[in-house]
Short mmCIF file of C-alpha atoms and ligand atoms in Angstrom, two decimals:
data_model
loop_
_atom_site.label_atom_id
_atom_site.label_comp_id
_atom_site.label_asym_id
_atom_site.label_seq_id
_atom_site.Cartn_x
_atom_site.Cartn_y
_atom_site.Cartn_z
CA MET A 184 -10.78 -64.28 48.99
CA VAL A 185 -8.48 -65.33 46.89
CA SER A 186 -9.32 -68.25 43.89
CA ARG A 187 -6.21 -70.21 42.42
CA VAL A 188 -6.56 -70.96 39.31
CA ILE A 189 -4.44 -72.87 37.30
CA PRO A 190 -3.22 -73.37 33.76
CA VAL A 191 -4.35 -76.52 32.01
CA GLU A 192 -2.17 -78.20 30.08
CA PRO A 193 -2.64 -76.90 26.14
CA PHE A 194 -4.84 -78.30 24.06
CA ASP A 195 -6.90 -78.36 20.73
CA LEU A 196 -10.28 -78.71 21.55
CA VAL A 197 -12.66 -79.42 18.48
CA ILE A 198 -16.17 -78.57 18.75
CA PHE A 199 -18.50 -80.39 16.09
CA GLY A 200 -21.80 -78.42 15.78
CA GLY A 201 -19.34 -75.13 15.99
CA THR A 202 -22.05 -72.80 14.90
CA GLY A 203 -25.08 -74.64 16.85
CA ASP A 204 -27.24 -72.98 19.30
CA LEU A 205 -24.92 -74.80 22.44
CA ALA A 206 -21.98 -73.65 21.39
CA ARG A 207 -22.73 -70.02 20.55
CA ARG A 208 -24.84 -70.05 23.83
CA LYS A 209 -22.95 -71.91 26.21
CA ILE A 210 -19.14 -73.34 25.36
CA PHE A 211 -17.74 -70.52 23.52
CA PRO A 212 -19.18 -67.95 26.34
CA GLY A 213 -17.39 -70.72 28.73
CA LEU A 214 -14.50 -71.15 27.31
CA TYR A 215 -13.51 -67.25 26.72
CA ARG A 216 -14.29 -67.04 30.73
CA ARG A 217 -11.73 -69.64 31.24
CA PHE A 218 -9.51 -67.91 29.04
CA LEU A 219 -10.47 -64.52 30.94
CA ALA A 220 -9.61 -66.32 34.45
CA GLY A 221 -5.92 -67.48 32.92
CA GLN A 222 -7.22 -71.17 32.55
CA MET A 223 -5.84 -71.53 28.59
CA THR A 224 -2.11 -71.57 28.23
CA ALA A 225 -1.24 -69.04 25.26
CA ASP A 226 -0.58 -72.24 22.53
CA SER A 227 -4.27 -73.39 23.26
CA ARG A 228 -6.67 -73.20 20.45
CA ILE A 229 -10.37 -74.20 19.46
CA ILE A 230 -11.70 -75.20 16.23
CA GLY A 231 -15.00 -75.07 15.15
CA ALA A 232 -16.31 -77.67 13.14
CA ALA A 233 -19.48 -78.02 11.67
CA ARG A 234 -21.20 -77.78 7.68
CA ALA A 235 -21.63 -74.25 7.08
CA GLU A 236 -18.53 -72.91 4.82
CA LEU A 237 -16.74 -70.38 7.19
CA SER A 238 -13.61 -68.91 7.01
CA ASP A 239 -11.59 -68.31 10.32
CA ASP A 240 -12.52 -64.33 9.85
CA ASP A 241 -16.53 -65.30 9.98
CA PHE A 242 -16.48 -68.05 12.52
CA ARG A 243 -14.30 -65.25 15.43
CA ALA A 244 -17.25 -62.98 13.87
CA MET A 245 -19.76 -65.09 14.97
CA VAL A 246 -18.01 -66.01 18.39
CA ALA A 247 -17.19 -62.45 19.39
CA THR A 248 -21.26 -62.18 18.58
CA SER A 249 -21.67 -65.18 21.15
CA ILE A 250 -19.23 -63.24 23.73
CA ALA A 251 -21.29 -60.15 23.42
CA GLU A 252 -24.56 -61.36 24.03
CA TYR A 253 -23.81 -64.63 26.37
CA VAL A 254 -20.91 -62.97 29.20
CA SER A 255 -21.48 -60.48 31.49
CA GLU A 256 -20.86 -56.96 30.70
CA SER A 257 -18.40 -56.58 33.46
CA ARG A 258 -15.97 -59.51 31.94
CA GLN A 259 -16.30 -58.09 28.29
CA ASP A 260 -12.65 -56.42 27.38
CA SER A 261 -12.37 -55.87 23.93
CA ALA A 262 -8.13 -56.23 24.68
CA MET A 263 -8.86 -60.04 25.69
CA ILE A 264 -11.55 -60.84 23.61
CA ALA A 265 -9.45 -59.97 20.14
CA GLU A 266 -6.75 -62.10 22.30
CA PHE A 267 -8.90 -64.64 22.69
CA LEU A 268 -10.19 -64.87 18.86
CA THR A 269 -6.77 -65.34 17.74
CA ARG A 270 -7.00 -68.76 19.15
CA LEU A 271 -9.64 -69.83 17.01
CA HIS A 272 -9.92 -71.53 13.71
CA TYR A 273 -12.51 -73.22 11.88
CA VAL A 274 -13.00 -76.00 9.73
CA ALA A 275 -15.91 -76.90 7.31
CA ILE A 276 -16.92 -80.59 8.02
CA ASP A 277 -19.44 -82.80 6.55
CA ALA A 278 -20.03 -85.47 9.59
CA THR A 279 -21.24 -88.26 7.52
CA GLY A 280 -19.10 -87.84 4.60
CA ALA A 281 -15.57 -87.06 3.69
CA GLY A 282 -15.08 -83.49 3.28
CA GLY A 283 -13.21 -81.34 6.09
CA TRP A 284 -11.70 -84.32 7.52
CA ALA A 285 -7.87 -84.23 6.14
CA ALA A 286 -7.76 -80.73 6.74
CA LEU A 287 -9.06 -81.11 10.16
CA LYS A 288 -6.12 -83.93 10.49
CA ASP A 289 -3.31 -81.26 9.06
CA LEU A 290 -4.60 -78.67 11.78
CA MET A 291 -3.52 -81.04 14.67
CA ARG A 292 -0.79 -80.73 16.93
CA ASP A 293 1.15 -83.92 18.28
CA ASP A 294 2.36 -82.21 21.58
CA VAL A 295 -0.83 -81.10 23.09
CA VAL A 296 -4.17 -82.52 24.56
CA ARG A 297 -7.02 -83.43 21.60
CA ALA A 298 -10.59 -83.04 22.45
CA PHE A 299 -13.92 -83.47 20.37
CA TYR A 300 -16.72 -82.29 21.95
CA PHE A 301 -19.68 -83.48 20.06
CA SER A 302 -22.28 -80.71 20.44
CA VAL A 303 -24.44 -82.06 17.31
CA ALA A 304 -27.33 -84.52 16.68
CA PRO A 305 -26.68 -87.73 18.64
CA SER A 306 -27.97 -89.71 15.17
CA LEU A 307 -23.60 -88.05 14.06
CA PHE A 308 -21.68 -89.27 17.16
CA GLY A 309 -21.05 -92.85 15.93
CA ASP A 310 -20.39 -91.17 12.65
CA ILE A 311 -18.21 -88.70 14.18
CA ALA A 312 -16.19 -91.17 16.25
CA LEU A 313 -15.74 -93.20 13.37
CA ARG A 314 -14.10 -90.43 11.08
CA LEU A 315 -11.99 -89.23 14.01
CA ASN A 316 -9.85 -92.51 13.65
CA GLN A 317 -10.56 -93.33 10.11
CA HIS A 318 -9.04 -90.02 9.08
CA GLY A 319 -5.98 -90.36 11.99
CA VAL A 320 -7.76 -87.19 13.39
CA ALA A 321 -7.60 -88.66 16.75
CA ASP A 322 -4.76 -90.39 18.57
CA ALA A 323 -4.71 -92.54 21.22
CA LYS A 324 -4.55 -90.38 23.97
CA SER A 325 -7.50 -87.76 22.64
CA ARG A 326 -10.66 -87.31 24.72
CA ILE A 327 -14.16 -86.98 23.35
CA VAL A 328 -17.00 -85.08 24.56
CA VAL A 329 -21.46 -86.15 24.22
CA GLU A 330 -23.59 -84.38 24.52
CA LYS A 331 -26.81 -85.00 25.72
CA PRO A 332 -29.34 -87.04 24.80
CA PHE A 333 -27.07 -90.51 25.63
CA GLY A 334 -30.10 -92.79 23.82
CA ARG A 335 -33.88 -93.05 24.20
CA ASP A 336 -33.93 -96.26 26.01
CA LEU A 337 -31.64 -99.26 27.06
CA ALA A 338 -31.14 -100.55 23.73
CA SER A 339 -30.60 -97.08 21.95
CA ALA A 340 -27.80 -96.18 24.64
CA GLN A 341 -26.02 -99.83 24.58
CA ALA A 342 -26.05 -99.51 21.03
CA LEU A 343 -24.46 -96.20 20.95
CA ASN A 344 -21.82 -97.30 23.60
CA ALA A 345 -20.89 -100.16 21.70
CA THR A 346 -20.48 -97.61 18.54
CA LEU A 347 -17.91 -95.71 20.46
CA ALA A 348 -16.47 -98.61 21.97
CA LEU A 349 -15.58 -99.81 18.54
CA HIS A 350 -13.43 -96.18 18.37
CA PHE A 351 -12.10 -94.86 22.02
CA ASP A 352 -11.83 -96.53 25.07
CA GLU A 353 -14.02 -95.72 28.25
CA THR A 354 -11.43 -93.49 29.66
CA GLN A 355 -11.59 -91.49 26.54
CA ILE A 356 -14.94 -90.80 26.94
CA TYR A 357 -16.89 -88.01 28.69
CA ARG A 358 -20.60 -88.09 28.76
CA ILE A 359 -21.62 -84.73 30.18
CA ASP A 360 -24.22 -84.00 32.58
CA HIS A 361 -24.26 -80.42 32.93
CA TYR A 362 -25.69 -80.50 36.64
CA LEU A 363 -22.70 -82.30 37.87
CA GLY A 364 -20.83 -79.37 36.62
CA LYS A 365 -22.49 -77.23 39.13
CA GLU A 366 -20.77 -75.56 41.72
CA THR A 367 -23.75 -76.80 44.47
CA VAL A 368 -23.92 -80.09 43.23
CA GLN A 369 -20.31 -80.80 43.71
CA ASN A 370 -20.36 -79.00 47.31
CA LEU A 371 -23.27 -81.38 47.89
CA MET A 372 -20.19 -83.69 48.28
CA ALA A 373 -18.03 -81.89 49.97
CA VAL A 374 -20.58 -80.90 52.96
CA ARG A 375 -21.38 -85.13 53.11
CA PHE A 376 -17.75 -85.87 53.05
CA ALA A 377 -15.75 -83.39 54.41
CA ASN A 378 -17.52 -82.55 57.47
CA ILE A 379 -18.77 -84.82 60.10
CA LEU A 380 -21.71 -83.16 60.88
CA PHE A 381 -24.13 -84.64 58.20
CA GLU A 382 -22.88 -88.16 57.50
CA PRO A 383 -23.62 -89.79 60.97
CA LEU A 384 -27.30 -88.41 60.36
CA TRP A 385 -27.43 -89.47 56.50
CA LYS A 386 -29.72 -92.45 56.19
CA ALA A 387 -33.10 -93.37 57.13
CA GLU A 388 -33.00 -93.32 60.81
CA TYR A 389 -32.59 -89.83 60.72
CA VAL A 390 -33.96 -88.91 57.43
CA ASP A 391 -37.58 -88.56 56.69
CA HIS A 392 -38.10 -88.10 53.03
CA VAL A 393 -35.85 -86.04 50.06
CA GLN A 394 -37.30 -83.98 47.90
CA ILE A 395 -36.02 -83.40 44.06
CA THR A 396 -37.41 -80.26 42.47
CA VAL A 397 -36.08 -78.82 38.98
CA ALA A 398 -38.59 -76.80 37.77
CA GLU A 399 -38.88 -74.73 34.69
CA THR A 400 -41.11 -71.22 33.92
CA VAL A 401 -40.25 -72.15 30.26
CA GLY A 402 -42.35 -74.28 27.92
CA VAL A 403 -41.07 -76.40 24.74
CA GLU A 404 -41.25 -73.52 22.81
CA GLY A 405 -39.86 -74.28 19.26
CA ARG A 406 -38.49 -77.31 20.85
CA GLY A 407 -41.85 -79.68 20.41
CA ALA A 408 -41.11 -81.79 18.23
CA TYR A 409 -37.97 -82.88 19.57
CA TYR A 410 -39.44 -82.84 23.11
CA ASP A 411 -42.45 -84.81 22.48
CA LYS A 412 -41.00 -87.59 21.52
CA SER A 413 -38.85 -87.38 25.27
CA GLY A 414 -41.02 -86.27 27.68
CA ALA A 415 -40.10 -84.66 31.38
CA MET A 416 -39.19 -88.68 32.33
CA ARG A 417 -36.65 -88.96 29.48
CA ASP A 418 -35.25 -85.15 29.28
CA MET A 419 -34.93 -84.68 33.19
CA VAL A 420 -35.06 -87.36 35.09
CA GLN A 421 -33.64 -90.46 33.66
CA ASN A 422 -29.99 -88.07 33.43
CA HIS A 423 -30.51 -85.22 35.32
CA MET A 424 -32.51 -85.93 38.42
CA MET A 425 -30.91 -89.47 38.42
CA GLN A 426 -27.58 -87.55 39.27
CA LEU A 427 -28.27 -85.87 41.64
CA LEU A 428 -30.51 -88.99 43.47
CA CYS A 429 -27.40 -90.64 43.69
CA LEU A 430 -24.92 -87.85 44.97
CA ILE A 431 -28.00 -87.82 47.69
CA ALA A 432 -27.78 -91.63 48.14
CA MET A 433 -24.17 -93.02 47.61
CA GLU A 434 -22.07 -94.56 50.00
CA PRO A 435 -18.95 -92.48 50.43
CA PRO A 436 -16.35 -93.29 47.69
CA TYR A 437 -13.33 -94.82 49.28
CA HIS A 438 -11.09 -91.75 47.42
CA PHE A 439 -12.73 -88.55 45.39
CA ASP A 440 -11.76 -90.40 41.99
CA PRO A 441 -13.44 -90.69 39.18
CA ASN A 442 -14.04 -94.66 39.17
CA ALA A 443 -14.70 -94.63 42.73
CA VAL A 444 -17.19 -92.26 42.67
CA ARG A 445 -19.00 -93.90 39.70
CA ASP A 446 -19.05 -97.14 41.21
CA GLU A 447 -20.90 -95.58 43.98
CA LYS A 448 -23.44 -93.76 41.71
CA LEU A 449 -24.06 -96.99 40.26
CA LYS A 450 -24.75 -99.13 43.01
CA VAL A 451 -27.46 -96.61 43.80
CA ILE A 452 -28.98 -96.92 40.56
CA ARG A 453 -29.04 -100.72 40.83
CA ALA A 454 -30.51 -100.19 43.93
CA LEU A 455 -33.99 -98.46 42.77
CA ASP A 456 -37.21 -100.38 43.37
CA PRO A 457 -38.80 -100.45 40.08
CA VAL A 458 -41.97 -97.64 40.44
CA ARG A 459 -45.57 -98.51 41.12
CA PRO A 460 -48.19 -97.02 38.87
CA GLN A 461 -49.98 -95.19 41.75
CA ASP A 462 -46.47 -93.33 42.29
CA ILE A 463 -45.99 -91.88 39.21
CA VAL A 464 -47.91 -88.72 38.55
CA ARG A 465 -47.61 -87.38 34.92
CA GLY A 466 -48.82 -84.07 33.27
CA GLN A 467 -49.07 -82.05 30.45
CA TYR A 468 -49.69 -77.90 30.59
CA LEU A 469 -52.74 -76.99 29.31
CA ALA A 470 -54.11 -72.70 28.83
CA GLY A 471 -57.75 -73.68 27.32
CA GLY A 472 -56.64 -73.84 24.02
CA GLY A 473 -54.39 -71.61 21.68
CA GLN A 474 -50.17 -71.05 22.20
CA GLY A 475 -49.93 -71.33 25.82
CA ASP A 476 -50.65 -75.02 25.38
CA TYR A 477 -48.51 -77.61 25.33
CA LEU A 478 -50.33 -79.36 22.16
CA ALA A 479 -49.69 -76.19 20.13
CA HIS A 480 -45.92 -77.50 19.60
CA SER A 481 -46.43 -80.51 19.34
CA GLU A 482 -46.91 -82.08 16.33
CA ASN A 483 -49.01 -84.65 17.17
CA PRO A 484 -52.55 -83.06 18.20
CA HIS A 485 -53.43 -85.62 20.98
CA SER A 486 -49.85 -86.52 21.93
CA THR A 487 -49.61 -88.00 25.85
CA THR A 488 -46.01 -86.82 26.21
CA GLU A 489 -45.60 -85.51 30.10
CA SER A 490 -44.24 -82.09 30.31
CA TYR A 491 -44.29 -82.74 34.17
CA ILE A 492 -43.54 -85.62 36.17
CA ALA A 493 -43.50 -86.65 39.84
CA LEU A 494 -42.52 -89.60 41.34
CA ARG A 495 -42.22 -91.31 44.26
CA VAL A 496 -38.76 -93.51 44.34
CA HIS A 497 -37.22 -95.90 46.84
CA VAL A 498 -33.49 -96.68 47.09
CA SER A 499 -33.48 -100.41 48.07
CA ASN A 500 -30.67 -100.80 50.70
CA TRP A 501 -29.56 -100.62 54.24
CA ARG A 502 -29.09 -96.93 54.20
CA TRP A 503 -32.43 -95.64 52.78
CA LYS A 504 -34.78 -98.36 53.78
CA GLY A 505 -37.95 -96.52 54.66
CA THR A 506 -36.95 -93.18 53.29
CA PRO A 507 -38.64 -92.58 50.08
CA PHE A 508 -37.53 -89.84 47.15
CA TYR A 509 -39.99 -87.66 45.78
CA LEU A 510 -38.99 -86.02 42.15
CA ARG A 511 -40.65 -83.55 40.25
CA THR A 512 -40.16 -81.92 37.39
CA GLY A 513 -42.13 -79.42 34.80
CA LYS A 514 -42.08 -77.20 32.63
CA ARG A 515 -44.43 -73.59 32.13
CA LEU A 516 -44.47 -74.24 36.17
CA ARG A 517 -44.65 -71.27 38.88
CA ALA A 518 -41.20 -70.31 39.04
CA ARG A 519 -37.84 -71.33 37.80
CA ALA A 520 -36.14 -73.66 41.02
CA SER A 521 -33.92 -76.77 41.27
CA GLU A 522 -33.02 -77.75 44.96
CA ILE A 523 -32.84 -80.73 46.74
CA ALA A 524 -34.20 -80.80 50.25
CA ILE A 525 -33.48 -83.37 52.87
CA THR A 526 -36.26 -83.33 55.62
CA PHE A 527 -34.97 -84.83 58.95
CA ARG A 528 -37.30 -86.76 61.49
CA GLU A 529 -38.61 -85.39 64.59
CA PRO A 530 -36.30 -85.58 67.69
CA PRO A 531 -37.69 -88.66 69.66
CA HIS A 532 -38.96 -86.69 72.86
CA SER A 533 -39.84 -83.02 73.11
CA ILE A 534 -38.76 -81.37 76.23
CA PHE A 535 -40.94 -78.25 75.58
CA ASP A 536 -44.05 -78.23 76.64
CA ASP A 537 -45.36 -76.21 73.89
CA ALA A 538 -43.70 -77.64 71.30
CA GLN A 539 -46.46 -75.99 68.56
CA GLY A 540 -44.10 -73.73 66.78
CA TRP A 541 -41.97 -77.26 65.91
CA ARG A 542 -40.91 -77.92 62.43
CA GLU A 543 -38.31 -80.29 61.20
CA ASN A 544 -34.63 -79.79 60.21
CA VAL A 545 -34.40 -79.23 56.33
CA LEU A 546 -31.04 -79.16 54.76
CA VAL A 547 -32.09 -76.86 51.25
CA ILE A 548 -29.37 -77.26 48.69
CA ARG A 549 -30.37 -74.70 46.18
CA LEU A 550 -29.28 -75.58 42.36
CA GLN A 551 -30.65 -72.48 40.35
CA PRO A 552 -31.52 -69.71 41.05
CA ASP A 553 -29.05 -68.31 44.20
CA GLU A 554 -26.90 -71.23 44.42
CA GLY A 555 -26.55 -72.14 48.00
CA MET A 556 -27.22 -74.00 50.98
CA HIS A 557 -29.47 -73.47 54.17
CA LEU A 558 -29.95 -75.84 56.93
CA LYS A 559 -33.54 -74.68 58.39
CA VAL A 560 -32.77 -75.14 62.31
CA MET A 561 -35.16 -74.43 65.65
CA ILE A 562 -34.39 -71.63 68.29
CA LYS A 563 -35.99 -70.22 70.71
CA GLU A 564 -38.26 -67.01 69.68
CA PRO A 565 -37.00 -63.54 70.71
CA GLY A 566 -38.41 -62.06 73.37
CA PRO A 567 -40.19 -62.61 76.78
CA GLY A 568 -43.62 -65.03 76.87
CA GLY A 569 -42.20 -68.02 77.81
CA MET A 570 -40.30 -70.74 75.61
CA ARG A 571 -42.10 -70.73 71.86
CA LEU A 572 -40.03 -72.27 68.98
CA MET A 573 -39.09 -70.73 65.80
CA GLN A 574 -37.59 -72.18 62.68
CA VAL A 575 -34.59 -70.19 61.48
CA PRO A 576 -32.23 -70.87 58.31
CA LEU A 577 -28.81 -71.16 58.85
CA ASP A 578 -27.91 -69.49 55.66
CA MET A 579 -24.52 -70.28 53.42
CA SER A 580 -25.64 -68.58 49.94
CA PHE A 581 -22.63 -68.28 47.58
CA ALA A 582 -23.02 -64.90 46.92
CA ASP A 583 -21.91 -63.93 50.48
CA ALA A 584 -19.76 -66.49 51.26
CA LEU A 585 -17.50 -65.48 48.19
CA GLY A 586 -17.92 -62.13 48.06
CA ASP A 587 -16.34 -60.69 44.82
CA ASP A 588 -15.20 -64.12 43.82
CA HIS A 589 -18.89 -65.41 43.12
CA ASP A 590 -18.62 -63.85 39.78
CA ASP A 591 -15.50 -66.06 38.74
CA VAL A 592 -16.98 -69.14 39.89
CA PRO A 593 -17.33 -71.02 36.40
CA ASP A 594 -20.91 -71.98 35.51
CA ALA A 595 -21.21 -75.94 34.62
CA TYR A 596 -19.95 -76.17 30.87
CA GLU A 597 -16.81 -74.39 31.16
CA ARG A 598 -15.80 -76.74 34.64
CA LEU A 599 -16.76 -79.48 32.72
CA ILE A 600 -14.48 -78.69 29.82
CA MET A 601 -11.38 -78.00 31.51
CA ASP A 602 -11.92 -81.13 33.86
CA VAL A 603 -12.07 -82.34 30.21
CA ILE A 604 -8.74 -81.25 29.41
CA ARG A 605 -7.28 -82.35 32.79
CA GLY A 606 -8.59 -85.82 32.12
CA ASN A 607 -10.65 -85.87 35.58
CA GLN A 608 -13.66 -88.10 34.64
CA THR A 609 -15.16 -87.55 38.10
CA LEU A 610 -18.32 -85.51 36.74
CA PHE A 611 -18.78 -87.23 33.44
CA MET A 612 -21.06 -90.53 33.05
CA ARG A 613 -19.83 -93.80 32.93
CA GLY A 614 -21.31 -95.83 29.73
CA ASP A 615 -22.51 -98.71 33.07
CA GLU A 616 -24.26 -96.01 34.66
CA VAL A 617 -26.36 -94.41 31.92
CA GLU A 618 -27.35 -97.86 30.88
CA ALA A 619 -28.33 -98.59 34.32
CA ALA A 620 -30.18 -95.69 34.40
CA TRP A 621 -32.04 -96.35 31.21
CA ALA A 622 -32.56 -99.79 32.82
CA TRP A 623 -34.81 -98.76 35.53
CA THR A 624 -36.33 -96.00 33.33
CA ASP A 625 -37.47 -98.12 30.37
CA PRO A 626 -39.98 -100.35 32.66
CA ILE A 627 -41.50 -97.14 33.87
CA ILE A 628 -42.15 -95.66 30.68
CA GLU A 629 -43.25 -99.12 29.12
CA GLY A 630 -45.24 -99.76 31.78
CA TRP A 631 -47.59 -96.14 31.32
CA THR A 632 -47.84 -96.92 27.75
CA ALA A 633 -49.05 -100.62 28.27
CA ARG A 634 -51.60 -98.57 30.24
CA GLY A 635 -52.30 -96.24 28.01
CA ASP A 636 -51.90 -93.77 30.51
CA LYS A 637 -52.88 -89.76 29.97
CA PRO A 638 -50.99 -87.33 31.17
CA GLN A 639 -53.08 -84.60 33.82
CA SER A 640 -53.10 -81.35 32.65
CA TYR A 641 -52.35 -78.47 34.94
CA ASP A 642 -52.22 -74.56 34.56
CA PRO A 643 -49.49 -72.96 33.27
CA GLY A 644 -48.07 -70.70 36.38
CA THR A 645 -48.84 -73.50 39.02
CA SER A 646 -46.83 -76.07 41.02
CA GLY A 647 -48.15 -78.67 38.74
CA PRO A 648 -51.20 -81.20 38.24
CA GLU A 649 -53.50 -81.85 41.53
CA ASP A 650 -52.28 -85.56 41.98
CA ALA A 651 -48.82 -84.39 42.60
CA LEU A 652 -50.09 -82.48 45.40
CA MET A 653 -51.70 -86.00 46.47
CA LEU A 654 -48.77 -88.03 46.32
CA MET A 655 -47.23 -86.23 49.25
CA HIS A 656 -50.50 -85.95 50.60
CA ARG A 657 -51.37 -89.32 51.12
CA ASP A 658 -48.00 -90.03 53.28
CA GLY A 659 -48.44 -87.12 55.44
CA ARG A 660 -46.06 -84.89 54.07
CA ARG A 661 -46.11 -81.72 51.35
CA TRP A 662 -44.07 -80.46 48.73
CA ARG A 663 -42.10 -77.68 49.49
CA GLU A 664 -43.42 -75.04 47.65
CA ILE A 665 -41.98 -73.74 44.37
CA LYS A 666 -40.29 -70.36 44.42
P1 NAD B 210 -28.18 -76.95 16.64
O1 NAD B 210 -29.09 -77.61 15.44
O2 NAD B 210 -28.05 -75.73 16.99
O3 NAD B 210 -26.61 -77.38 15.92
C1 NAD B 210 -25.99 -78.31 14.99
C2 NAD B 210 -25.05 -78.28 15.17
O4 NAD B 210 -24.50 -79.18 14.09
C3 NAD B 210 -24.64 -77.11 13.52
O5 NAD B 210 -23.30 -76.34 13.95
C4 NAD B 210 -24.69 -77.86 12.56
O6 NAD B 210 -23.72 -77.11 11.26
C5 NAD B 210 -23.43 -78.92 13.07
N1 NAD B 210 -24.67 -80.52 11.69
C6 NAD B 210 -25.40 -80.71 11.55
N2 NAD B 210 -25.01 -81.45 10.56
C7 NAD B 210 -24.22 -81.62 10.63
C8 NAD B 210 -23.29 -82.72 9.51
N3 NAD B 210 -23.85 -83.42 8.82
N4 NAD B 210 -21.86 -82.05 9.37
C9 NAD B 210 -21.48 -81.53 10.45
N5 NAD B 210 -21.90 -81.00 11.21
C10 NAD B 210 -23.53 -80.54 11.35
O7 NAD B 210 -27.91 -78.31 18.21
P2 NAD B 210 -27.69 -78.10 19.73
O8 NAD B 210 -28.93 -77.20 20.00
O9 NAD B 210 -26.29 -76.65 19.62
O10 NAD B 210 -27.37 -78.90 20.04
C11 NAD B 210 -26.22 -79.55 20.42
C12 NAD B 210 -26.38 -80.96 20.79
O11 NAD B 210 -26.28 -80.66 21.96
C13 NAD B 210 -27.25 -81.94 20.75
O12 NAD B 210 -26.77 -82.75 20.75
C14 NAD B 210 -28.29 -81.38 21.53
O13 NAD B 210 -29.01 -82.31 22.27
C15 NAD B 210 -27.41 -81.36 22.65
N6 NAD B 210 -27.85 -79.95 23.64
C16 NAD B 210 -28.31 -79.02 23.49
C17 NAD B 210 -28.65 -77.76 24.44
C18 NAD B 210 -28.89 -76.97 23.81
O14 NAD B 210 -29.47 -75.54 24.88
N7 NAD B 210 -28.70 -76.24 22.56
C19 NAD B 210 -28.91 -78.57 25.83
C20 NAD B 210 -28.00 -80.08 26.21
C21 NAD B 210 -28.16 -80.34 25.06
#
C-alpha cells in the first residue's frame, strides 16, 4: 500500500514552552517525522520560544537529543536530522513581560501560515494571546493551539474562552485533545459513516451497552501536586472520554466538515443526563503505605482526589434511550489499555436448540496498544458433534492491514499539528463544546464534594475498586477484562 503525503503550506510554527516536557517528548519528534515523510516544505520553520536563554545552536542540540530519545531508530537518519535542524530557531521570551517579543516579531514572515502552539501552563495562555497581538506578532490569519487542561470548571473555561476571544476569532483557535488525533478514533468515524453495515444497528434497539475504558499502569509520580487538584474526572473524563463518547453517540454530520462534526458532538454533550450518585464509583490506589500509595505523591495527606473513576452515563435522546454508556479510567491499573466496546443485543429468537455457546456480538475499537478494531461474531464450532456455537473475532489490526506503512501512520500530535497548518479544525474542540462538557461535569464534582464522598481504595495492578464491578453487575453486565 502506498501512502500519499501531501506537503502542507509553508509555515512559521512557534512553540511556546519549546524547552518543556511535552515539546521534547511529543512535538519535536512528531515534527521531525512529518519532515521525514515529506510534509514540510523547504521554507517552513519551527521557532522555539521559552524562558531559558538559548542560542539557535543550543536549541538545535536540545531538539537533536529529543529526536534521538523519542524517535524510533529506524527513522533516525543523520543527514535528514541535520537538515531538519536547520529549520529550527529559538527566541527567549517572557510570557508575562515584554522580553523577546520584538525579536519574535522580526522573525515572522508575511507570506506563510503563522501558528503559535501554547505548550505552557494554562495560566500563561491569556498572557501569550495578549502579547501576540500587542506586539504585532500574530496576524489576522494566525492560528493558536491551546493545550489541555482547558479550565478546571465551567467558570474558568468560560473566562479562558472570553480572554482568547479578545485576541483571536474562534476560527483561529485550536484546542487540542490528542485523543482526537489518534488513528483509530478517526477510523471510528470512517467505520460508522463510510459503511452501510454498522449505522442501521447503531442505536438503542440493537446496542445493549457501550463501555469506554482508559486504563493506565502508571501512577501520578512526579505530577502529584498537579494531579491532586484535578483527579480522573477532570483529567480524563471531561475531555478525552467525553470526546470518545461523542464520536460513538453523535448523529451523522451532513458533511465531514469542522462545524458540522462539532455541532453533532455538542448535541450529544447537551443530551447527557446528570449522573446519579449511585452511578459513580471513585477510587484511589493504596499499596499499604509507602511510595506505592497515591497519597505518597499528594501534598495533602488526606486528599480525596480520585485516581480512578467509573460512571454509568445516559445520553437522553431517541437514538440512545435505554442504552447505558459505562466509562472507566484509572491509574496504576492491571494493564495499559484504551478501548471502546459496543455490545449488541441478543438476536430476537434462537433457531439453535443448544445456544449455550452463544455470546453477544461486540465491536471493539482499540486505541492503545495495538490500535485496531475487531468484531466478535458467532460461528459454528468446527468439527463433528452437532451445531455448537463459538465466538471468534473478525480482526482488523492496523499493523496487519497496512503492512510496512503502519510505521508511517502519524501519531496524534503530529497529525493534529499538520491539521493546524492546513486550517482544519475538525479534530479540535470548539469553545462551546468545552463549556458544555464542563457544564455536565461540574455538578457531578460538586455533588460528591457536598456529600463528602471519599474514594474507595484499590490495590495497584488490579482493575480498580470492587464497587466498580458492582456498577455493572447490578445491571447484569460485566466489564471487559483490562489487558
Ligand atoms: P513544562 O513545565 O515541562 O514546560 C513549560 C515550558 O513553559 C518551558 O519551556 C518553560 O520555559 C516555559 N515557560 C514557563 N514560564 C514561562 C514564561 N513566563 N515565559 C515563557 N516561557 C515560560 O510543561 P509541559 O509538561 O511541557 O506542559 C506544557 C503544557 O502542555 C501544559 O499546559 C500541560 O498541561 C500540557 N500537557 C502536557 C503533557 C505532558 O505530557 N507533558 C500532556 C498533555 C498536556
